[in-house]
Short mmCIF file of C-alpha atoms and ligand atoms in Angstrom, two decimals:
data_model
loop_
_atom_site.label_atom_id
_atom_site.label_comp_id
_atom_site.label_asym_id
_atom_site.label_seq_id
_atom_site.Cartn_x
_atom_site.Cartn_y
_atom_site.Cartn_z
CA UNK Y 1 0.00 0.00 0.00
CA UNK Y 2 1.11 3.55 -0.68
CA UNK Y 3 -0.20 5.99 1.94
CA UNK Y 4 0.16 9.70 1.17
CA UNK Y 5 -1.48 13.03 2.04
CA UNK Y 6 -3.77 12.37 -0.93
CA UNK Y 7 -5.04 8.96 0.17
CA UNK Y 8 -5.77 10.54 3.58
CA UNK Y 9 -7.51 13.60 2.09
CA UNK Y 10 -9.73 11.67 -0.33
CA UNK Y 11 -10.21 8.49 1.73
CA UNK Y 12 -8.98 6.30 -1.14
CA UNK Y 13 -6.71 3.23 -1.08
CA UNK Y 14 -4.24 4.23 -3.83
CA UNK Y 15 -2.85 7.71 -4.66
CA UNK Y 16 -4.20 7.54 -8.20
CA UNK Y 17 -6.84 9.71 -9.89
CA UNK Y 18 -8.38 8.78 -13.22
CA UNK Y 19 -8.50 11.85 -15.49
CA UNK Y 20 -12.05 13.13 -16.01
CA UNK Y 21 -11.84 12.96 -19.80
CA UNK Y 22 -14.71 14.34 -21.91
CA UNK Y 23 -16.73 11.67 -23.76
CA UNK Y 24 -14.68 8.72 -22.49
CA UNK Y 25 -14.68 8.98 -18.68
CA UNK Y 26 -18.27 7.84 -18.15
CA UNK Y 27 -19.95 6.14 -15.17
CA UNK Y 28 -18.66 2.67 -16.15
CA UNK Y 29 -15.02 3.77 -15.85
CA UNK Y 30 -15.61 5.92 -12.77
CA UNK Y 31 -17.22 3.00 -10.91
CA UNK Y 32 -14.41 0.61 -11.92
CA UNK Y 33 -11.66 2.98 -10.78
CA UNK Y 34 -13.32 3.96 -7.50
CA UNK Y 35 -14.18 0.33 -6.71
CA UNK Y 36 -10.53 -0.50 -7.48
CA UNK Y 37 -9.39 1.91 -4.77
CA UNK Y 38 -8.46 4.96 -6.88
CA UNK Y 39 -10.56 8.07 -7.50
CA UNK Y 40 -12.79 7.69 -10.54
CA UNK Y 41 -13.69 11.03 -12.11
CA UNK Y 42 -16.66 11.61 -14.43
CA UNK Y 43 -15.85 13.77 -17.46
CA UNK Y 44 -18.64 16.34 -17.76
CA UNK Y 45 -17.03 17.81 -20.90
CA UNK Y 46 -19.48 20.02 -22.76
CA UNK Y 47 -22.42 17.82 -21.80
CA UNK Y 48 -25.75 19.27 -20.65
CA UNK Y 49 -26.79 18.85 -16.98
CA UNK Y 50 -29.38 16.15 -17.78
CA UNK Y 51 -26.66 13.87 -19.15
CA UNK Y 52 -24.42 14.56 -16.14
CA UNK Y 53 -27.30 13.85 -13.73
CA UNK Y 54 -28.00 10.50 -15.38
CA UNK Y 55 -24.32 9.57 -15.19
CA UNK Y 56 -24.10 10.62 -11.53
CA UNK Y 57 -27.05 8.41 -10.64
CA UNK Y 58 -25.29 5.50 -12.35
CA UNK Y 59 -22.06 6.19 -10.43
CA UNK Y 60 -23.94 6.32 -7.13
CA UNK Y 61 -25.73 3.06 -7.96
CA UNK Y 62 -22.40 1.39 -8.77
CA UNK Y 63 -20.17 2.43 -5.91
CA UNK Y 64 -20.31 3.82 -2.39
CA UNK Y 65 -16.67 4.87 -2.55
CA UNK Y 66 -15.44 8.44 -3.23
CA UNK Y 67 -15.56 9.73 -6.82
CA UNK Y 68 -15.27 13.05 -8.60
CA UNK Y 69 -16.59 15.09 -11.52
CA UNK Y 70 -14.38 17.11 -13.88
CA UNK Y 71 -15.79 20.30 -15.34
CA UNK Y 72 -13.81 22.02 -18.10
CA UNK Y 73 -14.41 25.73 -17.62
CA UNK Y 74 -15.12 26.32 -21.32
CA UNK Y 75 -18.29 24.20 -21.09
CA UNK Y 76 -21.38 26.30 -21.85
CA UNK Y 77 -23.07 24.49 -18.94
CA UNK Y 78 -20.50 25.19 -16.18
CA UNK Y 79 -22.93 27.04 -13.89
CA UNK Y 80 -25.65 24.41 -14.18
CA UNK Y 81 -23.24 21.48 -13.77
CA UNK Y 82 -21.69 23.08 -10.64
CA UNK Y 83 -25.21 23.55 -9.23
CA UNK Y 84 -26.07 19.94 -10.04
CA UNK Y 85 -22.93 18.68 -8.29
CA UNK Y 86 -23.91 20.68 -5.21
CA UNK Y 87 -27.44 19.21 -5.26
CA UNK Y 88 -26.08 15.70 -5.79
CA UNK Y 89 -23.47 16.09 -3.02
CA UNK Y 90 -20.61 15.00 -5.27
CA UNK Y 91 -17.56 14.34 -3.02
CA UNK Y 92 -14.87 15.90 -5.28
CA UNK Y 93 -14.84 18.33 -8.20
CA UNK Y 94 -11.84 18.85 -10.46
CA UNK Y 95 -11.76 21.74 -12.95
CA UNK Y 96 -9.71 22.30 -16.07
CA UNK Y 97 -8.80 24.76 -18.80
CA UNK Y 98 -9.27 27.93 -16.78
CA UNK Y 99 -9.51 29.67 -13.44
CA UNK Y 100 -12.34 28.29 -11.23
CA UNK Y 101 -12.11 30.93 -8.46
CA UNK Y 102 -15.80 32.02 -8.60
CA UNK Y 103 -16.96 28.43 -8.04
CA UNK Y 104 -14.65 27.45 -5.18
CA UNK Y 105 -16.49 29.10 -2.25
CA UNK Y 106 -19.99 27.80 -3.16
CA UNK Y 107 -18.60 24.29 -3.68
CA UNK Y 108 -16.66 24.35 -0.40
CA UNK Y 109 -19.75 25.67 1.44
CA UNK Y 110 -21.60 22.60 0.14
CA UNK Y 111 -18.87 20.32 1.54
CA UNK Y 112 -17.39 19.48 -1.88
CA UNK Y 113 -13.62 19.15 -2.23
CA UNK Y 114 -12.27 21.28 -5.08
CA UNK Y 115 -9.14 20.27 -6.99
CA UNK Y 116 -8.28 22.56 -9.94
CA UNK Y 117 -5.94 21.53 -12.73
CA UNK Y 118 -3.13 24.06 -13.04
CA UNK Y 119 -0.38 24.43 -15.62
CA UNK Y 120 1.70 26.96 -13.62
CA UNK Y 121 2.93 27.54 -10.07
CA UNK Y 122 1.35 31.03 -10.13
CA UNK Y 123 -2.15 29.65 -10.70
CA UNK Y 124 -1.53 26.94 -8.08
CA UNK Y 125 -0.84 29.66 -5.49
CA UNK Y 126 -4.00 31.55 -6.44
CA UNK Y 127 -6.02 28.35 -6.17
CA UNK Y 128 -4.67 27.61 -2.70
CA UNK Y 129 -5.53 31.13 -1.56
CA UNK Y 130 -9.05 30.75 -3.01
CA UNK Y 131 -9.57 27.60 -0.90
CA UNK Y 132 -8.64 24.66 -3.17
CA UNK Y 133 -8.13 21.40 -1.25
CA UNK Y 134 -5.37 20.18 -3.58
CA UNK Y 135 -4.13 20.99 -7.09
CA UNK Y 136 -3.41 18.85 -10.13
CA UNK Y 137 -0.15 20.01 -11.78
CA UNK Y 138 -0.54 18.95 -15.40
CA UNK Y 139 2.48 18.88 -17.69
CA UNK Y 140 2.50 19.23 -21.44
CA UNK Y 141 3.00 15.48 -21.92
CA UNK Y 142 -0.73 15.05 -21.24
CA UNK Y 143 -3.34 14.37 -23.84
CA UNK Y 144 -6.05 16.87 -24.69
CA UNK Y 145 -5.89 20.53 -23.70
CA UNK Y 146 -2.43 21.28 -22.24
CA UNK Y 147 -0.11 23.92 -20.82
CA UNK Y 148 3.50 24.53 -21.87
CA UNK Y 149 5.64 23.25 -18.97
CA UNK Y 150 6.78 19.62 -18.64
CA UNK Y 151 5.69 17.52 -15.68
CA UNK Y 152 9.31 17.04 -14.57
CA UNK Y 153 9.79 20.81 -14.28
CA UNK Y 154 6.27 21.78 -13.19
CA UNK Y 155 5.58 19.40 -10.29
CA UNK Y 156 8.48 20.40 -7.98
CA UNK Y 157 7.82 24.10 -8.64
CA UNK Y 158 4.13 23.71 -7.81
CA UNK Y 159 5.05 21.60 -4.75
CA UNK Y 160 7.32 24.44 -3.56
CA UNK Y 161 4.60 27.04 -4.18
CA UNK Y 162 1.72 25.51 -2.19
CA UNK Y 163 1.19 23.50 0.98
CA UNK Y 164 -1.94 21.62 -0.15
CA UNK Y 165 -1.34 18.18 -1.73
CA UNK Y 166 -0.13 18.24 -5.34
CA UNK Y 167 -1.26 15.60 -7.83
CA UNK Y 168 0.94 15.17 -10.89
CA UNK Y 169 -0.56 14.61 -14.33
CA UNK Y 170 0.99 14.22 -17.75
CA UNK Y 171 3.54 11.54 -18.56
CA UNK Y 172 2.45 9.04 -15.91
CA UNK Y 173 1.65 5.75 -17.62
CA UNK Y 174 2.81 3.15 -15.10
CA UNK Y 175 4.27 2.62 -11.63
CA UNK Y 176 7.63 4.09 -12.58
CA UNK Y 177 5.85 7.33 -13.39
CA UNK Y 178 3.94 7.24 -10.11
CA UNK Y 179 7.19 6.66 -8.16
CA UNK Y 180 8.87 9.47 -10.11
CA UNK Y 181 6.22 12.07 -9.31
CA UNK Y 182 6.18 11.07 -5.63
CA UNK Y 183 9.91 11.80 -5.74
CA UNK Y 184 9.19 15.23 -7.26
CA UNK Y 185 7.00 16.19 -4.30
CA UNK Y 186 3.57 15.07 -5.52
CA UNK Y 187 1.23 13.15 -3.19
CA UNK Y 188 -0.21 11.16 -6.08
CA UNK Y 189 -0.76 11.02 -9.81
CA UNK Y 190 -3.61 11.45 -12.26
CA UNK Y 191 -3.60 9.11 -15.25
CA UNK Y 192 -5.75 9.66 -18.31
CA UNK Y 193 -4.47 7.87 -21.41
CA UNK Y 194 -3.72 4.67 -19.48
CA UNK Y 195 -7.35 4.51 -18.31
CA UNK Y 196 -8.69 4.92 -21.87
CA UNK Y 197 -7.12 1.54 -22.63
CA UNK Y 198 -9.29 -0.34 -20.15
CA UNK Y 199 -12.22 -2.70 -20.62
CA UNK Y 200 -14.62 -0.38 -18.81
CA UNK Y 201 -13.82 2.75 -20.85
CA UNK Y 202 -16.54 3.28 -23.46
CA UNK Y 203 -14.16 4.81 -26.03
CA UNK Y 204 -14.47 3.06 -29.41
CA UNK Y 205 -12.11 0.07 -29.87
CA UNK Y 206 -10.43 1.94 -32.77
CA UNK Y 207 -9.47 4.73 -30.33
CA UNK Y 208 -7.98 2.29 -27.81
CA UNK Y 209 -6.11 0.36 -30.50
CA UNK Y 210 -4.70 3.55 -32.04
CA UNK Y 211 -3.10 4.28 -28.65
CA UNK Y 212 -1.89 0.68 -28.18
CA UNK Y 213 -0.26 0.70 -31.64
CA UNK Y 214 1.48 4.07 -31.23
CA UNK Y 215 5.03 4.91 -30.18
CA UNK Y 216 6.56 7.67 -28.04
CA UNK Y 217 6.63 10.16 -30.95
CA UNK Y 218 3.08 9.47 -32.08
CA UNK Y 219 1.46 12.62 -30.68
CA UNK Y 220 1.50 16.25 -31.81
CA UNK Y 221 -0.11 19.51 -30.73
CA UNK Y 222 -2.99 21.09 -32.65
CA UNK Y 223 -4.59 24.46 -31.93
CA UNK Y 224 -1.53 26.32 -30.64
CA UNK Y 225 -2.21 29.19 -33.07
CA UNK Y 226 -5.66 29.82 -31.58
CA UNK Y 227 -4.45 29.61 -27.98
CA UNK Y 228 -6.06 26.21 -27.41
CA UNK Y 229 -3.24 23.65 -27.61
CA UNK Y 230 -4.48 20.07 -27.73
CA UNK Y 231 -2.23 16.99 -27.79
CA UNK Y 232 -3.51 14.20 -29.99
CA UNK Y 233 -2.27 11.31 -32.12
CA UNK Y 234 -0.69 12.47 -35.41
CA UNK Y 235 -3.26 11.21 -37.94
CA UNK Y 236 -4.67 12.67 -41.19
CA UNK Y 237 -6.98 14.96 -39.17
CA UNK Y 238 -4.06 16.34 -37.13
CA UNK Y 239 -1.93 16.88 -40.26
CA UNK Y 240 -4.80 18.73 -41.98
CA UNK Y 241 -5.26 20.80 -38.81
CA UNK Y 242 -1.55 21.68 -38.90
CA UNK Y 243 -1.76 22.68 -42.58
CA UNK Y 244 -4.80 24.86 -41.90
CA UNK Y 245 -2.99 26.63 -39.04
CA UNK Y 246 0.09 27.22 -41.22
CA UNK Y 247 -2.05 28.56 -44.08
CA UNK Y 248 -3.05 31.61 -42.05
CA UNK Y 249 -6.73 30.63 -41.86
CA UNK Y 250 -8.92 32.68 -39.53
CA UNK Y 251 -9.44 31.57 -35.92
CA UNK Y 252 -13.10 30.97 -36.69
CA UNK Y 253 -12.28 28.62 -39.56
CA UNK Y 254 -9.76 26.74 -37.39
CA UNK Y 255 -12.23 26.41 -34.51
CA UNK Y 256 -14.89 25.18 -36.91
CA UNK Y 257 -12.46 22.62 -38.35
CA UNK Y 258 -11.77 21.24 -34.86
CA UNK Y 259 -15.35 21.15 -33.61
CA UNK Y 260 -16.77 17.69 -32.88
CA UNK Y 261 -13.53 15.87 -33.72
CA UNK Y 262 -13.04 14.22 -30.30
CA UNK Y 263 -16.56 12.79 -30.36
CA UNK Y 264 -15.96 11.51 -33.89
CA UNK Y 265 -12.91 9.52 -32.79
CA UNK Y 266 -14.08 8.42 -29.34
CA UNK Y 267 -17.70 7.52 -30.11
CA UNK Y 268 -17.81 6.80 -33.86
CA UNK Y 269 -14.35 5.24 -34.00
CA UNK Y 270 -13.27 7.47 -36.90
CA UNK Y 271 -9.56 7.62 -36.04
CA UNK Y 272 -8.72 9.14 -39.46
CA UNK Y 273 -10.92 12.26 -39.35
CA UNK Y 274 -11.41 12.42 -35.59
CA UNK Y 275 -9.09 13.84 -32.88
CA UNK Y 276 -7.53 10.94 -30.94
CA UNK Y 277 -6.54 12.96 -27.87
CA UNK Y 278 -3.84 11.05 -25.98
CA UNK Y 279 -0.66 11.75 -24.02
CA UNK Y 280 2.98 10.99 -24.74
CA UNK Y 281 2.71 7.83 -22.62
CA UNK Y 282 0.73 6.29 -25.50
CA UNK Y 283 3.89 4.49 -26.64
CA UNK Y 284 4.18 2.60 -23.34
CA UNK Y 285 0.61 1.31 -23.33
CA UNK Y 286 0.50 -2.14 -24.88
CA UNK Y 287 -2.79 -3.65 -23.76
CA UNK Y 288 -6.43 -3.09 -22.86
CA UNK Y 289 -7.11 -4.48 -19.38
CA UNK Y 290 -9.63 -3.95 -16.55
CA UNK Y 291 -9.19 -0.62 -14.73
CA UNK Y 292 -8.60 -2.49 -11.46
CA UNK Y 293 -5.64 -4.21 -13.13
CA UNK Y 294 -4.16 -0.82 -14.10
CA UNK Y 295 -4.41 0.26 -10.46
CA UNK Y 296 -2.94 -3.00 -9.15
CA UNK Y 297 0.00 -2.99 -11.58
CA UNK Y 298 0.75 0.69 -11.08
CA UNK Y 299 0.89 0.46 -7.30
CA UNK Y 300 2.89 -2.79 -7.30
CA UNK Y 301 5.44 -1.36 -9.73
CA UNK Y 302 5.75 1.94 -7.84
CA UNK Y 303 6.36 0.04 -4.59
CA UNK Y 304 9.00 -2.15 -6.24
CA UNK Y 305 10.76 0.85 -7.81
CA UNK Y 306 10.77 2.86 -4.59
CA UNK Y 307 12.12 -0.13 -2.64
CA UNK Y 308 14.89 -0.78 -5.16
CA UNK Y 309 15.87 2.90 -5.25
CA UNK Y 310 16.14 2.90 -1.48
CA UNK Y 311 18.70 0.09 -1.78
CA UNK Y 312 20.95 2.41 -3.84
CA UNK Y 313 21.79 4.28 -0.66
CA UNK Y 314 24.83 2.68 0.97
CA UNK Y 315 27.13 3.72 3.80
CA UNK Y 316 30.26 5.56 2.70
CA UNK Y 317 33.42 3.45 3.10
CA UNK Y 318 36.05 4.81 5.52
O1 LIG Z 401 -8.90 20.29 -19.53
C1 LIG Z 401 -7.94 19.59 -19.76
N1 LIG Z 401 -7.85 18.80 -20.84
C2 LIG Z 401 -8.83 18.65 -21.78
S1 LIG Z 401 -10.37 19.32 -21.75
C3 LIG Z 401 -10.75 18.59 -23.19
S2 LIG Z 401 -12.29 18.75 -23.93
C4 LIG Z 401 -12.01 19.33 -25.44
N2 LIG Z 401 -12.89 18.99 -26.33
C5 LIG Z 401 -12.75 19.41 -27.58
C6 LIG Z 401 -11.71 20.21 -27.96
C7 LIG Z 401 -10.79 20.56 -27.05
C8 LIG Z 401 -10.92 20.12 -25.77
C9 LIG Z 401 -9.70 17.85 -23.62
N3 LIG Z 401 -8.65 17.90 -22.81
N4 LIG Z 401 -6.88 19.55 -18.93
C10 LIG Z 401 -6.80 20.38 -17.80
C11 LIG Z 401 -5.90 21.52 -18.05
N5 LIG Z 401 -6.14 22.71 -17.62
N6 LIG Z 401 -4.78 21.48 -18.75
C12 LIG Z 401 -4.25 22.74 -18.72
C13 LIG Z 401 -5.14 23.50 -18.02
C14 LIG Z 401 -5.08 24.90 -17.68
C15 LIG Z 401 -4.46 25.81 -18.51
C16 LIG Z 401 -4.44 27.15 -18.17
C17 LIG Z 401 -5.67 25.33 -16.51
C18 LIG Z 401 -5.67 26.65 -16.18
C19 LIG Z 401 -5.05 27.55 -17.01
O2 LIG Z 401 -5.03 28.85 -16.61
C20 LIG Z 401 -5.68 29.81 -17.38
C21 LIG Z 401 -5.98 30.99 -16.51
O3 LIG Z 401 -7.11 31.50 -16.63
O4 LIG Z 401 -5.11 31.38 -15.71
#
């Protein structure tokens, strides 16, 4: 067992969060991860409150263990989804892609733990001051919408900047990654791409197999020119996106080109014209297994790595 400030804070067995990924982190995955002793997180994405409510009821029917909901702050339904989470007494909310300050006090007043994703030490400090219970420091290795600092550089700087627990995200695909971020000062890790390649994730089989087949250089960043960088697998869609950005097309045309692409890949299985959002760990994911197996392997490997590293320390000879 790995016991950290995060397992204590969230009352979970393992210091592992499952990223609340839009379209793919649905109730099935959340239940599997929370039942496996991690924190399952529902991806609210851009979904309307009725869909989120239905998913929450399914999570509650499937597990009595802690779980969370992720709300990306660009969702048109942020206010309604926050209100719904308050009504439904969701234990934990994570936020992404923006500054959640206006929502922190009402959520805290309702007894909900708030854990914003940050891509800088400066925002981490502001989040702590605003009352965040922990922060997720997400490096640019992550899939989907990203910041510009690597996990290796970001996590220790965020850990120095705040006293609440820090959760590392981006570049953690197995137990070596978990051990590494604990070494950097994190109290746990969030894994996204690894949990897409699980039996319980509803992503289309084509999406999962695209990740399983890829190598460490398989991803690229689209949307940098419009201030919305997104890491995804380099496929015909991503190459066309790159060409469009280079051609000097207007922001509106670029946004229109990108709209609906994640859904197309994740739900319809169109991994040619869809956006297969995935992190740089894609190259180290070789199988699709139950989520509980991901948790078990990750913890066992982290424990083995930390134990073997400890053995490197020897007494100096006289
Ligand atoms: O939110 C994410 N990753 C996501 S959301 C998403 S949904 C989507 N769907 C279609 C097209 C594009 C996206 C896919 N991936 N990660 C959390 C995250 N937040 N990463 C980086 C940040 C972040 C960046 C800047 C958080 C705060 C921030 O600060 C801005 C500010 O206002 O200070």
